[in-house]
Amino acid sequence: MAAKLYISVSKNDIEMKEFILRFGRMVVIASSCFLLGITNASAQKVLRKSENMRPVWLVSKTPETTNETFHYQLVEAENESLEKARHDCLLALSRYIEQAWKISGEAETDIRMEQKNGAYKESSVYNFHYKIENEEINVTTTKYDEYWEYVYYPGGGRYHCYVLFGVADVPAPRFDRLSFTRKYGVRGMARSLIVPGWGQMYKGSTAKGLCILGGEVLLAGGIIASESLRSSYVKKMHEQPKHQQTYNTKADNWENVRNVCIGAAAALYVYNLIDAIVMNGRKRAVVHKPVQFAMYPSAGECNGISFALNF
């Protein structure tokens, strides 16, 4: 009888060791994936950049236009200085316009930037004038936003500049009014409320989102495994009353492990929600409604003209 009891206790000890080993492997795999991501990121050798994260218009898609008089166009260029890289972006945009407007032959190009009150605006307007023999073509563009990175190469560092332009498709375009924000409000929290880490990934913090999601998965696995072992010891405690105290102690230990996992999972979930709504994400564009001005006559006790300004 004593030999049977000895074998039974040894099996449970083996189960405990196997669980700890499996849980440890999961932690090692998750940590390795995270470190691999950091190593790959550092391999890009980006020393400086204008934003902590690339804007949405660069990594996913440009904003949707509200009318058909223009379209968004992304151009990029690289040079040893930031000013030269910006200038090369204008040259790249000029080449794109030549292809889009099917300008063939040798053309004289004149790039002009509009200014108001003696100062250039952040969203500057560039006019591209092309002269081919006796024909002149004028294309208006507006610069909405830019992002740059200073990349180190074996031969030295260079600036890689990305610029978002609006390019006219008609002689008198109606460019959208854009503003840029890093706030996402309830959009991120709503996603993290459903799936922990989803809001962070939606806002551009992919590594943080994966860590939160992986942490919740590991803690959920710990809760399930520890509860399974606790139930197993409770069952053996009833089956073998003589060793009730031993099994009761082990059941209490695994209950404590389960409770710690539950508390950690709850704390991580709350942090996930707070982070999703408070922390900034990728810079995204907000399209504003166009301003409309209307003037019409009015009749009544006093005839006159009414003005309406709609935003």
PDB file of C-alpha atoms in Angstrom:
ATOM      1  CA  MET A   1       0.000   0.000   0.000  1.00  0.00           C
ATOM      2  CA  ALA A   2       2.867   2.345   0.869  1.00  0.00           C
ATOM      3  CA  ALA A   3       4.554   1.623  -2.468  1.00  0.00           C
ATOM      4  CA  LYS A   4       1.380   2.624  -4.373  1.00  0.00           C
ATOM      5  CA  LEU A   5       1.198   5.871  -2.438  1.00  0.00           C
ATOM      6  CA  TYR A   6       4.839   6.619  -3.219  1.00  0.00           C
ATOM      7  CA  ILE A   7       4.264   6.112  -6.953  1.00  0.00           C
ATOM      8  CA  SER A   8       1.139   8.299  -6.906  1.00  0.00           C
ATOM      9  CA  VAL A   9       2.928  11.192  -5.223  1.00  0.00           C
ATOM     10  CA  SER A  10       5.840  10.910  -7.667  1.00  0.00           C
ATOM     11  CA  LYS A  11       3.488  11.176 -10.646  1.00  0.00           C
ATOM     12  CA  ASN A  12       1.993  14.387  -9.323  1.00  0.00           C
ATOM     13  CA  ASP A  13       5.449  15.797  -8.719  1.00  0.00           C
ATOM     14  CA  ILE A  14       6.329  14.932 -12.305  1.00  0.00           C
ATOM     15  CA  GLU A  15       3.164  16.693 -13.510  1.00  0.00           C
ATOM     16  CA  MET A  16       4.173  19.797 -11.583  1.00  0.00           C
ATOM     17  CA  LYS A  17       7.663  19.755 -13.087  1.00  0.00           C
ATOM     18  CA  GLU A  18       6.297  19.215 -16.600  1.00  0.00           C
ATOM     19  CA  PHE A  19       3.910  22.155 -16.192  1.00  0.00           C
ATOM     20  CA  ILE A  20       6.720  24.416 -14.992  1.00  0.00           C
ATOM     21  CA  LEU A  21       8.897  23.337 -17.926  1.00  0.00           C
ATOM     22  CA  ARG A  22       6.087  23.921 -20.459  1.00  0.00           C
ATOM     23  CA  PHE A  23       5.305  27.320 -18.983  1.00  0.00           C
ATOM     24  CA  GLY A  24       9.006  28.213 -19.026  1.00  0.00           C
ATOM     25  CA  ARG A  25       9.300  27.221 -22.690  1.00  0.00           C
ATOM     26  CA  MET A  26       6.366  29.490 -23.570  1.00  0.00           C
ATOM     27  CA  VAL A  27       8.030  32.413 -21.784  1.00  0.00           C
ATOM     28  CA  VAL A  28      11.358  31.736 -23.543  1.00  0.00           C
ATOM     29  CA  ILE A  29       9.681  31.551 -26.966  1.00  0.00           C
ATOM     30  CA  ALA A  30       7.760  34.788 -26.386  1.00  0.00           C
ATOM     31  CA  SER A  31      10.913  36.558 -25.175  1.00  0.00           C
ATOM     32  CA  SER A  32      12.904  35.276 -28.152  1.00  0.00           C
ATOM     33  CA  CYS A  33      10.302  36.607 -30.590  1.00  0.00           C
ATOM     34  CA  PHE A  34      10.401  40.006 -28.900  1.00  0.00           C
ATOM     35  CA  LEU A  35      14.217  40.145 -28.937  1.00  0.00           C
ATOM     36  CA  LEU A  36      14.252  39.041 -32.583  1.00  0.00           C
ATOM     37  CA  GLY A  37      11.959  41.939 -33.448  1.00  0.00           C
ATOM     38  CA  ILE A  38      14.270  44.374 -31.656  1.00  0.00           C
ATOM     39  CA  THR A  39      17.303  42.942 -33.483  1.00  0.00           C
ATOM     40  CA  ASN A  40      15.619  43.285 -36.873  1.00  0.00           C
ATOM     41  CA  ALA A  41      14.611  46.856 -36.081  1.00  0.00           C
ATOM     42  CA  SER A  42      18.160  47.798 -35.090  1.00  0.00           C
ATOM     43  CA  ALA A  43      19.487  46.220 -38.314  1.00  0.00           C
ATOM     44  CA  GLN A  44      17.817  49.062 -40.259  1.00  0.00           C
ATOM     45  CA  LYS A  45      20.389  51.475 -38.731  1.00  0.00           C
ATOM     46  CA  VAL A  46      17.978  54.393 -38.447  1.00  0.00           C
ATOM     47  CA  LEU A  47      19.759  56.870 -36.178  1.00  0.00           C
ATOM     48  CA  ARG A  48      17.199  59.694 -36.146  1.00  0.00           C
ATOM     49  CA  LYS A  49      13.708  60.316 -37.428  1.00  0.00           C
ATOM     50  CA  SER A  50      11.170  63.121 -37.409  1.00  0.00           C
ATOM     51  CA  GLU A  51       8.511  61.051 -35.604  1.00  0.00           C
ATOM     52  CA  ASN A  52       8.639  58.141 -33.181  1.00  0.00           C
ATOM     53  CA  MET A  53       6.517  56.134 -35.600  1.00  0.00           C
ATOM     54  CA  ARG A  54       5.917  56.410 -39.319  1.00  0.00           C
ATOM     55  CA  PRO A  55       2.631  58.202 -40.125  1.00  0.00           C
ATOM     56  CA  VAL A  56      -0.415  56.307 -41.336  1.00  0.00           C
ATOM     57  CA  TRP A  57      -0.225  57.813 -44.833  1.00  0.00           C
ATOM     58  CA  LEU A  58       3.206  56.215 -45.244  1.00  0.00           C
ATOM     59  CA  VAL A  59       2.722  52.733 -43.774  1.00  0.00           C
ATOM     60  CA  SER A  60      -0.822  51.914 -44.856  1.00  0.00           C
ATOM     61  CA  LYS A  61      -2.808  54.278 -47.067  1.00  0.00           C
ATOM     62  CA  THR A  62      -3.293  57.915 -47.962  1.00  0.00           C
ATOM     63  CA  PRO A  63      -6.505  59.738 -46.953  1.00  0.00           C
ATOM     64  CA  GLU A  64      -9.614  59.519 -49.109  1.00  0.00           C
ATOM     65  CA  THR A  65     -10.269  62.616 -51.205  1.00  0.00           C
ATOM     66  CA  THR A  66     -13.625  64.386 -50.832  1.00  0.00           C
ATOM     67  CA  ASN A  67     -13.744  65.452 -54.496  1.00  0.00           C
ATOM     68  CA  GLU A  68     -12.328  64.456 -57.872  1.00  0.00           C
ATOM     69  CA  THR A  69     -10.359  67.632 -58.598  1.00  0.00           C
ATOM     70  CA  PHE A  70      -7.120  66.288 -57.099  1.00  0.00           C
ATOM     71  CA  HIS A  71      -5.467  63.169 -55.719  1.00  0.00           C
ATOM     72  CA  TYR A  72      -2.870  62.362 -53.072  1.00  0.00           C
ATOM     73  CA  GLN A  73       0.616  61.372 -54.126  1.00  0.00           C
ATOM     74  CA  LEU A  74       3.516  60.078 -52.026  1.00  0.00           C
ATOM     75  CA  VAL A  75       7.062  60.840 -53.165  1.00  0.00           C
ATOM     76  CA  GLU A  76      10.388  60.002 -51.578  1.00  0.00           C
ATOM     77  CA  ALA A  77      14.030  60.887 -52.061  1.00  0.00           C
ATOM     78  CA  GLU A  78      17.374  60.431 -50.352  1.00  0.00           C
ATOM     79  CA  ASN A  79      20.359  62.741 -50.049  1.00  0.00           C
ATOM     80  CA  GLU A  80      23.214  63.703 -47.750  1.00  0.00           C
ATOM     81  CA  SER A  81      21.300  66.656 -46.259  1.00  0.00           C
ATOM     82  CA  LEU A  82      17.645  67.120 -45.354  1.00  0.00           C
ATOM     83  CA  GLU A  83      17.210  70.229 -47.526  1.00  0.00           C
ATOM     84  CA  LYS A  84      18.639  68.428 -50.543  1.00  0.00           C
ATOM     85  CA  ALA A  85      16.376  65.445 -49.879  1.00  0.00           C
ATOM     86  CA  ARG A  86      13.357  67.773 -49.761  1.00  0.00           C
ATOM     87  CA  HIS A  87      14.430  69.386 -53.026  1.00  0.00           C
ATOM     88  CA  ASP A  88      14.848  65.950 -54.610  1.00  0.00           C
ATOM     89  CA  CYS A  89      11.287  65.147 -53.527  1.00  0.00           C
ATOM     90  CA  LEU A  90      10.090  68.120 -55.599  1.00  0.00           C
ATOM     91  CA  LEU A  91      12.087  66.843 -58.556  1.00  0.00           C
ATOM     92  CA  ALA A  92      10.562  63.383 -58.085  1.00  0.00           C
ATOM     93  CA  LEU A  93       7.100  64.972 -57.981  1.00  0.00           C
ATOM     94  CA  SER A  94       7.898  66.886 -61.172  1.00  0.00           C
ATOM     95  CA  ARG A  95       8.859  63.649 -62.934  1.00  0.00           C
ATOM     96  CA  TYR A  96       5.641  62.038 -61.708  1.00  0.00           C
ATOM     97  CA  ILE A  97       3.564  64.953 -63.062  1.00  0.00           C
ATOM     98  CA  GLU A  98       5.306  64.672 -66.430  1.00  0.00           C
ATOM     99  CA  GLN A  99       4.302  61.016 -66.610  1.00  0.00           C
ATOM    100  CA  ALA A 100       0.762  61.566 -65.303  1.00  0.00           C
ATOM    101  CA  TRP A 101       0.073  64.468 -67.671  1.00  0.00           C
ATOM    102  CA  LYS A 102       1.938  62.705 -70.496  1.00  0.00           C
ATOM    103  CA  ILE A 103       4.348  65.567 -71.024  1.00  0.00           C
ATOM    104  CA  SER A 104       6.835  64.375 -73.634  1.00  0.00           C
ATOM    105  CA  GLY A 105       9.848  66.002 -75.181  1.00  0.00           C
ATOM    106  CA  GLU A 106      12.152  68.547 -73.616  1.00  0.00           C
ATOM    107  CA  ALA A 107      10.265  70.814 -71.231  1.00  0.00           C
ATOM    108  CA  GLU A 108      11.361  73.821 -69.233  1.00  0.00           C
ATOM    109  CA  THR A 109      10.231  73.307 -65.629  1.00  0.00           C
ATOM    110  CA  ASP A 110       9.681  76.138 -63.175  1.00  0.00           C
ATOM    111  CA  ILE A 111       8.744  75.259 -59.581  1.00  0.00           C
ATOM    112  CA  ARG A 112       7.283  78.113 -57.550  1.00  0.00           C
ATOM    113  CA  MET A 113       6.148  78.098 -53.924  1.00  0.00           C
ATOM    114  CA  GLU A 114       3.375  80.448 -52.844  1.00  0.00           C
ATOM    115  CA  GLN A 115       3.746  82.477 -49.671  1.00  0.00           C
ATOM    116  CA  LYS A 116       1.362  84.544 -47.588  1.00  0.00           C
ATOM    117  CA  ASN A 117       2.288  87.638 -45.583  1.00  0.00           C
ATOM    118  CA  GLY A 118       5.921  87.135 -46.497  1.00  0.00           C
ATOM    119  CA  ALA A 119       6.124  83.677 -44.891  1.00  0.00           C
ATOM    120  CA  TYR A 120       5.791  80.167 -46.252  1.00  0.00           C
ATOM    121  CA  LYS A 121       2.950  78.062 -44.908  1.00  0.00           C
ATOM    122  CA  GLU A 122       3.486  74.597 -43.454  1.00  0.00           C
ATOM    123  CA  SER A 123       1.191  73.197 -46.156  1.00  0.00           C
ATOM    124  CA  SER A 124       2.925  75.036 -48.997  1.00  0.00           C
ATOM    125  CA  VAL A 125       1.473  75.318 -52.479  1.00  0.00           C
ATOM    126  CA  TYR A 126       3.819  74.535 -55.366  1.00  0.00           C
ATOM    127  CA  ASN A 127       3.057  75.505 -58.953  1.00  0.00           C
ATOM    128  CA  PHE A 128       4.760  73.450 -61.649  1.00  0.00           C
ATOM    129  CA  HIS A 129       5.053  75.311 -64.962  1.00  0.00           C
ATOM    130  CA  TYR A 130       6.005  73.280 -68.026  1.00  0.00           C
ATOM    131  CA  LYS A 131       6.806  74.972 -71.313  1.00  0.00           C
ATOM    132  CA  ILE A 132       7.035  72.851 -74.450  1.00  0.00           C
ATOM    133  CA  GLU A 133       7.656  74.937 -77.555  1.00  0.00           C
ATOM    134  CA  ASN A 134       4.671  77.330 -77.562  1.00  0.00           C
ATOM    135  CA  GLU A 135       2.514  75.347 -75.117  1.00  0.00           C
ATOM    136  CA  GLU A 136       2.399  76.025 -71.375  1.00  0.00           C
ATOM    137  CA  ILE A 137       1.054  73.629 -68.735  1.00  0.00           C
ATOM    138  CA  ASN A 138       0.457  74.677 -65.134  1.00  0.00           C
ATOM    139  CA  VAL A 139      -0.102  72.038 -62.418  1.00  0.00           C
ATOM    140  CA  THR A 140      -0.854  73.067 -58.834  1.00  0.00           C
ATOM    141  CA  THR A 141       0.199  70.910 -55.882  1.00  0.00           C
ATOM    142  CA  THR A 142       0.079  71.314 -52.118  1.00  0.00           C
ATOM    143  CA  LYS A 143       2.383  69.805 -49.536  1.00  0.00           C
ATOM    144  CA  TYR A 144       0.446  68.255 -46.642  1.00  0.00           C
ATOM    145  CA  ASP A 145       3.017  66.474 -44.522  1.00  0.00           C
ATOM    146  CA  GLU A 146       6.504  65.020 -44.474  1.00  0.00           C
ATOM    147  CA  TYR A 147       8.436  62.358 -42.598  1.00  0.00           C
ATOM    148  CA  TRP A 148      12.176  61.749 -42.684  1.00  0.00           C
ATOM    149  CA  GLU A 149      14.737  59.310 -41.337  1.00  0.00           C
ATOM    150  CA  TYR A 150      18.488  59.672 -40.988  1.00  0.00           C
ATOM    151  CA  VAL A 151      19.862  56.298 -42.088  1.00  0.00           C
ATOM    152  CA  TYR A 152      23.439  55.205 -41.488  1.00  0.00           C
ATOM    153  CA  TYR A 153      25.219  53.349 -44.296  1.00  0.00           C
ATOM    154  CA  PRO A 154      28.815  52.032 -44.402  1.00  0.00           C
ATOM    155  CA  GLY A 155      29.694  55.014 -46.595  1.00  0.00           C
ATOM    156  CA  GLY A 156      28.047  57.561 -44.287  1.00  0.00           C
ATOM    157  CA  GLY A 157      24.650  58.811 -43.201  1.00  0.00           C
ATOM    158  CA  ARG A 158      21.888  60.010 -45.530  1.00  0.00           C
ATOM    159  CA  TYR A 159      18.449  61.530 -45.078  1.00  0.00           C
ATOM    160  CA  HIS A 160      15.498  59.616 -46.496  1.00  0.00           C
ATOM    161  CA  CYS A 161      12.561  61.998 -46.908  1.00  0.00           C
ATOM    162  CA  TYR A 162       8.923  61.090 -47.594  1.00  0.00           C
ATOM    163  CA  VAL A 163       6.382  63.783 -48.544  1.00  0.00           C
ATOM    164  CA  LEU A 164       2.605  63.624 -48.968  1.00  0.00           C
ATOM    165  CA  PHE A 165       1.365  65.934 -51.733  1.00  0.00           C
ATOM    166  CA  GLY A 166      -2.003  66.800 -53.183  1.00  0.00           C
ATOM    167  CA  VAL A 167      -1.789  66.974 -56.994  1.00  0.00           C
ATOM    168  CA  ALA A 168      -4.383  68.797 -59.091  1.00  0.00           C
ATOM    169  CA  ASP A 169      -6.266  66.900 -61.787  1.00  0.00           C
ATOM    170  CA  VAL A 170      -8.019  70.027 -63.121  1.00  0.00           C
ATOM    171  CA  PRO A 171      -6.915  73.664 -63.572  1.00  0.00           C
ATOM    172  CA  ALA A 172      -8.854  74.859 -60.485  1.00  0.00           C
ATOM    173  CA  PRO A 173      -8.578  72.129 -57.812  1.00  0.00           C
ATOM    174  CA  ARG A 174     -10.373  72.086 -54.468  1.00  0.00           C
ATOM    175  CA  PHE A 175      -7.767  70.663 -52.124  1.00  0.00           C
ATOM    176  CA  ASP A 176      -9.015  69.072 -48.902  1.00  0.00           C
ATOM    177  CA  ARG A 177      -8.239  70.704 -45.582  1.00  0.00           C
ATOM    178  CA  LEU A 178      -6.224  68.265 -43.482  1.00  0.00           C
ATOM    179  CA  SER A 179      -4.956  68.310 -39.926  1.00  0.00           C
ATOM    180  CA  PHE A 180      -2.838  65.650 -38.259  1.00  0.00           C
ATOM    181  CA  THR A 181      -3.194  64.101 -34.818  1.00  0.00           C
ATOM    182  CA  ARG A 182      -1.669  61.286 -32.786  1.00  0.00           C
ATOM    183  CA  LYS A 183      -4.779  60.809 -30.654  1.00  0.00           C
ATOM    184  CA  TYR A 184      -7.214  57.985 -31.391  1.00  0.00           C
ATOM    185  CA  GLY A 185      -9.765  58.402 -28.601  1.00  0.00           C
ATOM    186  CA  VAL A 186     -12.122  55.478 -28.103  1.00  0.00           C
ATOM    187  CA  ARG A 187     -11.054  53.803 -31.360  1.00  0.00           C
ATOM    188  CA  GLY A 188      -8.068  52.174 -29.711  1.00  0.00           C
ATOM    189  CA  MET A 189      -9.797  51.396 -26.414  1.00  0.00           C
ATOM    190  CA  ALA A 190     -12.772  49.755 -28.147  1.00  0.00           C
ATOM    191  CA  ARG A 191     -10.429  47.344 -29.912  1.00  0.00           C
ATOM    192  CA  SER A 192      -8.407  46.600 -26.777  1.00  0.00           C
ATOM    193  CA  LEU A 193     -11.659  46.026 -24.918  1.00  0.00           C
ATOM    194  CA  ILE A 194     -12.413  43.127 -27.278  1.00  0.00           C
ATOM    195  CA  VAL A 195      -8.891  41.760 -27.805  1.00  0.00           C
ATOM    196  CA  PRO A 196      -6.063  42.889 -25.467  1.00  0.00           C
ATOM    197  CA  GLY A 197      -3.295  44.529 -27.489  1.00  0.00           C
ATOM    198  CA  TRP A 198      -5.451  45.092 -30.580  1.00  0.00           C
ATOM    199  CA  GLY A 199      -5.796  48.809 -29.847  1.00  0.00           C
ATOM    200  CA  GLN A 200      -2.025  49.206 -29.535  1.00  0.00           C
ATOM    201  CA  MET A 201      -1.457  47.424 -32.851  1.00  0.00           C
ATOM    202  CA  TYR A 202      -4.172  49.570 -34.472  1.00  0.00           C
ATOM    203  CA  LYS A 203      -2.356  52.711 -33.292  1.00  0.00           C
ATOM    204  CA  GLY A 204       0.973  51.486 -34.646  1.00  0.00           C
ATOM    205  CA  SER A 205       2.614  50.052 -31.500  1.00  0.00           C
ATOM    206  CA  THR A 206       2.787  46.514 -32.864  1.00  0.00           C
ATOM    207  CA  ALA A 207       5.496  45.236 -30.496  1.00  0.00           C
ATOM    208  CA  LYS A 208       3.652  46.542 -27.438  1.00  0.00           C
ATOM    209  CA  GLY A 209       0.360  45.081 -28.651  1.00  0.00           C
ATOM    210  CA  LEU A 210       1.912  41.665 -29.255  1.00  0.00           C
ATOM    211  CA  CYS A 211       3.526  41.722 -25.803  1.00  0.00           C
ATOM    212  CA  ILE A 212       0.176  42.507 -24.168  1.00  0.00           C
ATOM    213  CA  LEU A 213      -1.628  39.844 -26.186  1.00  0.00           C
ATOM    214  CA  GLY A 214       1.116  37.287 -25.530  1.00  0.00           C
ATOM    215  CA  GLY A 215       1.114  38.113 -21.820  1.00  0.00           C
ATOM    216  CA  GLU A 216      -2.629  37.585 -21.571  1.00  0.00           C
ATOM    217  CA  VAL A 217      -2.343  34.266 -23.440  1.00  0.00           C
ATOM    218  CA  LEU A 218       0.445  33.063 -21.135  1.00  0.00           C
ATOM    219  CA  LEU A 219      -1.457  34.113 -18.013  1.00  0.00           C
ATOM    220  CA  ALA A 220      -4.639  32.477 -19.298  1.00  0.00           C
ATOM    221  CA  GLY A 221      -2.659  29.279 -19.869  1.00  0.00           C
ATOM    222  CA  GLY A 222      -1.267  29.544 -16.339  1.00  0.00           C
ATOM    223  CA  ILE A 223      -4.779  29.967 -14.907  1.00  0.00           C
ATOM    224  CA  ILE A 224      -6.100  26.915 -16.761  1.00  0.00           C
ATOM    225  CA  ALA A 225      -3.113  24.689 -15.931  1.00  0.00           C
ATOM    226  CA  SER A 226      -2.909  25.664 -12.246  1.00  0.00           C
ATOM    227  CA  GLU A 227      -6.662  25.203 -11.789  1.00  0.00           C
ATOM    228  CA  SER A 228      -6.420  21.786 -13.441  1.00  0.00           C
ATOM    229  CA  LEU A 229      -3.653  20.707 -11.051  1.00  0.00           C
ATOM    230  CA  ARG A 230      -5.482  22.160  -8.046  1.00  0.00           C
ATOM    231  CA  SER A 231      -8.619  20.194  -8.964  1.00  0.00           C
ATOM    232  CA  SER A 232      -6.528  17.057  -9.415  1.00  0.00           C
ATOM    233  CA  TYR A 233      -5.081  17.365  -5.903  1.00  0.00           C
ATOM    234  CA  VAL A 234      -8.508  18.070  -4.405  1.00  0.00           C
ATOM    235  CA  LYS A 235      -9.802  14.917  -6.054  1.00  0.00           C
ATOM    236  CA  LYS A 236      -6.905  12.841  -4.697  1.00  0.00           C
ATOM    237  CA  MET A 237      -7.459  14.369  -1.268  1.00  0.00           C
ATOM    238  CA  HIS A 238     -10.954  12.839  -1.203  1.00  0.00           C
ATOM    239  CA  GLU A 239      -9.800   9.564  -2.722  1.00  0.00           C
ATOM    240  CA  GLN A 240      -6.955   9.084  -0.211  1.00  0.00           C
ATOM    241  CA  PRO A 241      -8.021  10.532   3.189  1.00  0.00           C
ATOM    242  CA  LYS A 242      -4.847   9.290   4.902  1.00  0.00           C
ATOM    243  CA  HIS A 243      -2.759  11.777   2.912  1.00  0.00           C
ATOM    244  CA  GLN A 244      -5.328  14.548   2.976  1.00  0.00           C
ATOM    245  CA  GLN A 245      -2.929  17.068   4.521  1.00  0.00           C
ATOM    246  CA  THR A 246      -0.265  16.548   1.833  1.00  0.00           C
ATOM    247  CA  TYR A 247      -2.694  16.924  -1.052  1.00  0.00           C
ATOM    248  CA  ASN A 248      -4.425  19.831   0.644  1.00  0.00           C
ATOM    249  CA  THR A 249      -1.113  21.719   0.871  1.00  0.00           C
ATOM    250  CA  LYS A 250      -0.376  21.111  -2.798  1.00  0.00           C
ATOM    251  CA  ALA A 251      -3.907  22.146  -3.763  1.00  0.00           C
ATOM    252  CA  ASP A 252      -3.488  25.370  -1.786  1.00  0.00           C
ATOM    253  CA  ASN A 253      -0.172  26.074  -3.493  1.00  0.00           C
ATOM    254  CA  TRP A 254      -1.667  25.736  -6.965  1.00  0.00           C
ATOM    255  CA  GLU A 255      -4.662  27.801  -5.895  1.00  0.00           C
ATOM    256  CA  ASN A 256      -2.244  30.574  -4.967  1.00  0.00           C
ATOM    257  CA  VAL A 257      -0.551  30.254  -8.364  1.00  0.00           C
ATOM    258  CA  ARG A 258      -3.948  30.474 -10.054  1.00  0.00           C
ATOM    259  CA  ASN A 259      -4.928  33.566  -8.059  1.00  0.00           C
ATOM    260  CA  VAL A 260      -1.635  35.282  -8.887  1.00  0.00           C
ATOM    261  CA  CYS A 261      -2.199  34.592 -12.589  1.00  0.00           C
ATOM    262  CA  ILE A 262      -5.763  35.933 -12.354  1.00  0.00           C
ATOM    263  CA  GLY A 263      -4.569  39.114 -10.634  1.00  0.00           C
ATOM    264  CA  ALA A 264      -1.760  39.635 -13.133  1.00  0.00           C
ATOM    265  CA  ALA A 265      -4.117  39.062 -16.082  1.00  0.00           C
ATOM    266  CA  ALA A 266      -6.617  41.571 -14.676  1.00  0.00           C
ATOM    267  CA  ALA A 267      -3.900  44.170 -14.054  1.00  0.00           C
ATOM    268  CA  LEU A 268      -2.487  43.697 -17.557  1.00  0.00           C
ATOM    269  CA  TYR A 269      -5.972  44.039 -19.055  1.00  0.00           C
ATOM    270  CA  VAL A 270      -6.599  47.314 -17.193  1.00  0.00           C
ATOM    271  CA  TYR A 271      -3.196  48.642 -18.278  1.00  0.00           C
ATOM    272  CA  ASN A 272      -4.051  47.610 -21.829  1.00  0.00           C
ATOM    273  CA  LEU A 273      -7.238  49.740 -21.770  1.00  0.00           C
ATOM    274  CA  ILE A 274      -5.572  52.782 -20.192  1.00  0.00           C
ATOM    275  CA  ASP A 275      -2.652  52.650 -22.604  1.00  0.00           C
ATOM    276  CA  ALA A 276      -4.978  52.279 -25.603  1.00  0.00           C
ATOM    277  CA  ILE A 277      -6.895  55.469 -24.809  1.00  0.00           C
ATOM    278  CA  VAL A 278      -4.133  57.661 -23.315  1.00  0.00           C
ATOM    279  CA  MET A 279      -0.933  57.003 -25.272  1.00  0.00           C
ATOM    280  CA  ASN A 280      -0.287  58.571 -28.669  1.00  0.00           C
ATOM    281  CA  GLY A 281      -0.233  56.474 -31.824  1.00  0.00           C
ATOM    282  CA  ARG A 282       0.866  56.959 -35.404  1.00  0.00           C
ATOM    283  CA  LYS A 283       0.173  60.396 -36.817  1.00  0.00           C
ATOM    284  CA  ARG A 284      -3.036  60.199 -38.832  1.00  0.00           C
ATOM    285  CA  ALA A 285      -4.840  62.646 -41.075  1.00  0.00           C
ATOM    286  CA  VAL A 286      -8.186  64.206 -40.200  1.00  0.00           C
ATOM    287  CA  VAL A 287     -10.171  65.510 -43.174  1.00  0.00           C
ATOM    288  CA  HIS A 288     -12.198  68.642 -42.445  1.00  0.00           C
ATOM    289  CA  LYS A 289     -15.381  69.577 -44.231  1.00  0.00           C
ATOM    290  CA  PRO A 290     -14.910  72.267 -46.886  1.00  0.00           C
ATOM    291  CA  VAL A 291     -15.946  75.817 -46.028  1.00  0.00           C
ATOM    292  CA  GLN A 292     -18.930  76.905 -48.116  1.00  0.00           C
ATOM    293  CA  PHE A 293     -19.911  80.538 -48.600  1.00  0.00           C
ATOM    294  CA  ALA A 294     -23.401  81.404 -49.826  1.00  0.00           C
ATOM    295  CA  MET A 295     -25.050  84.759 -50.522  1.00  0.00           C
ATOM    296  CA  TYR A 296     -28.752  85.097 -51.312  1.00  0.00           C
ATOM    297  CA  PRO A 297     -31.402  87.856 -51.143  1.00  0.00           C
ATOM    298  CA  SER A 298     -33.983  87.885 -48.351  1.00  0.00           C
ATOM    299  CA  ALA A 299     -37.431  89.455 -48.309  1.00  0.00           C
ATOM    300  CA  GLY A 300     -39.504  90.488 -45.332  1.00  0.00           C
ATOM    301  CA  GLU A 301     -39.985  93.592 -43.312  1.00  0.00           C
ATOM    302  CA  CYS A 302     -36.472  94.638 -44.294  1.00  0.00           C
ATOM    303  CA  ASN A 303     -35.168  93.620 -47.696  1.00  0.00           C
ATOM    304  CA  GLY A 304     -31.501  92.778 -47.890  1.00  0.00           C
ATOM    305  CA  ILE A 305     -28.873  90.154 -48.515  1.00  0.00           C
ATOM    306  CA  SER A 306     -28.143  87.176 -46.241  1.00  0.00           C
ATOM    307  CA  PHE A 307     -24.794  85.495 -45.873  1.00  0.00           C
ATOM    308  CA  ALA A 308     -24.196  81.886 -44.877  1.00  0.00           C
ATOM    309  CA  LEU A 309     -20.856  80.343 -43.961  1.00  0.00           C
ATOM    310  CA  ASN A 310     -20.925  76.565 -43.543  1.00  0.00           C
ATOM    311  CA  PHE A 311     -18.005  74.602 -42.100  1.00  0.00           C
TER     312      PHE A 311
END
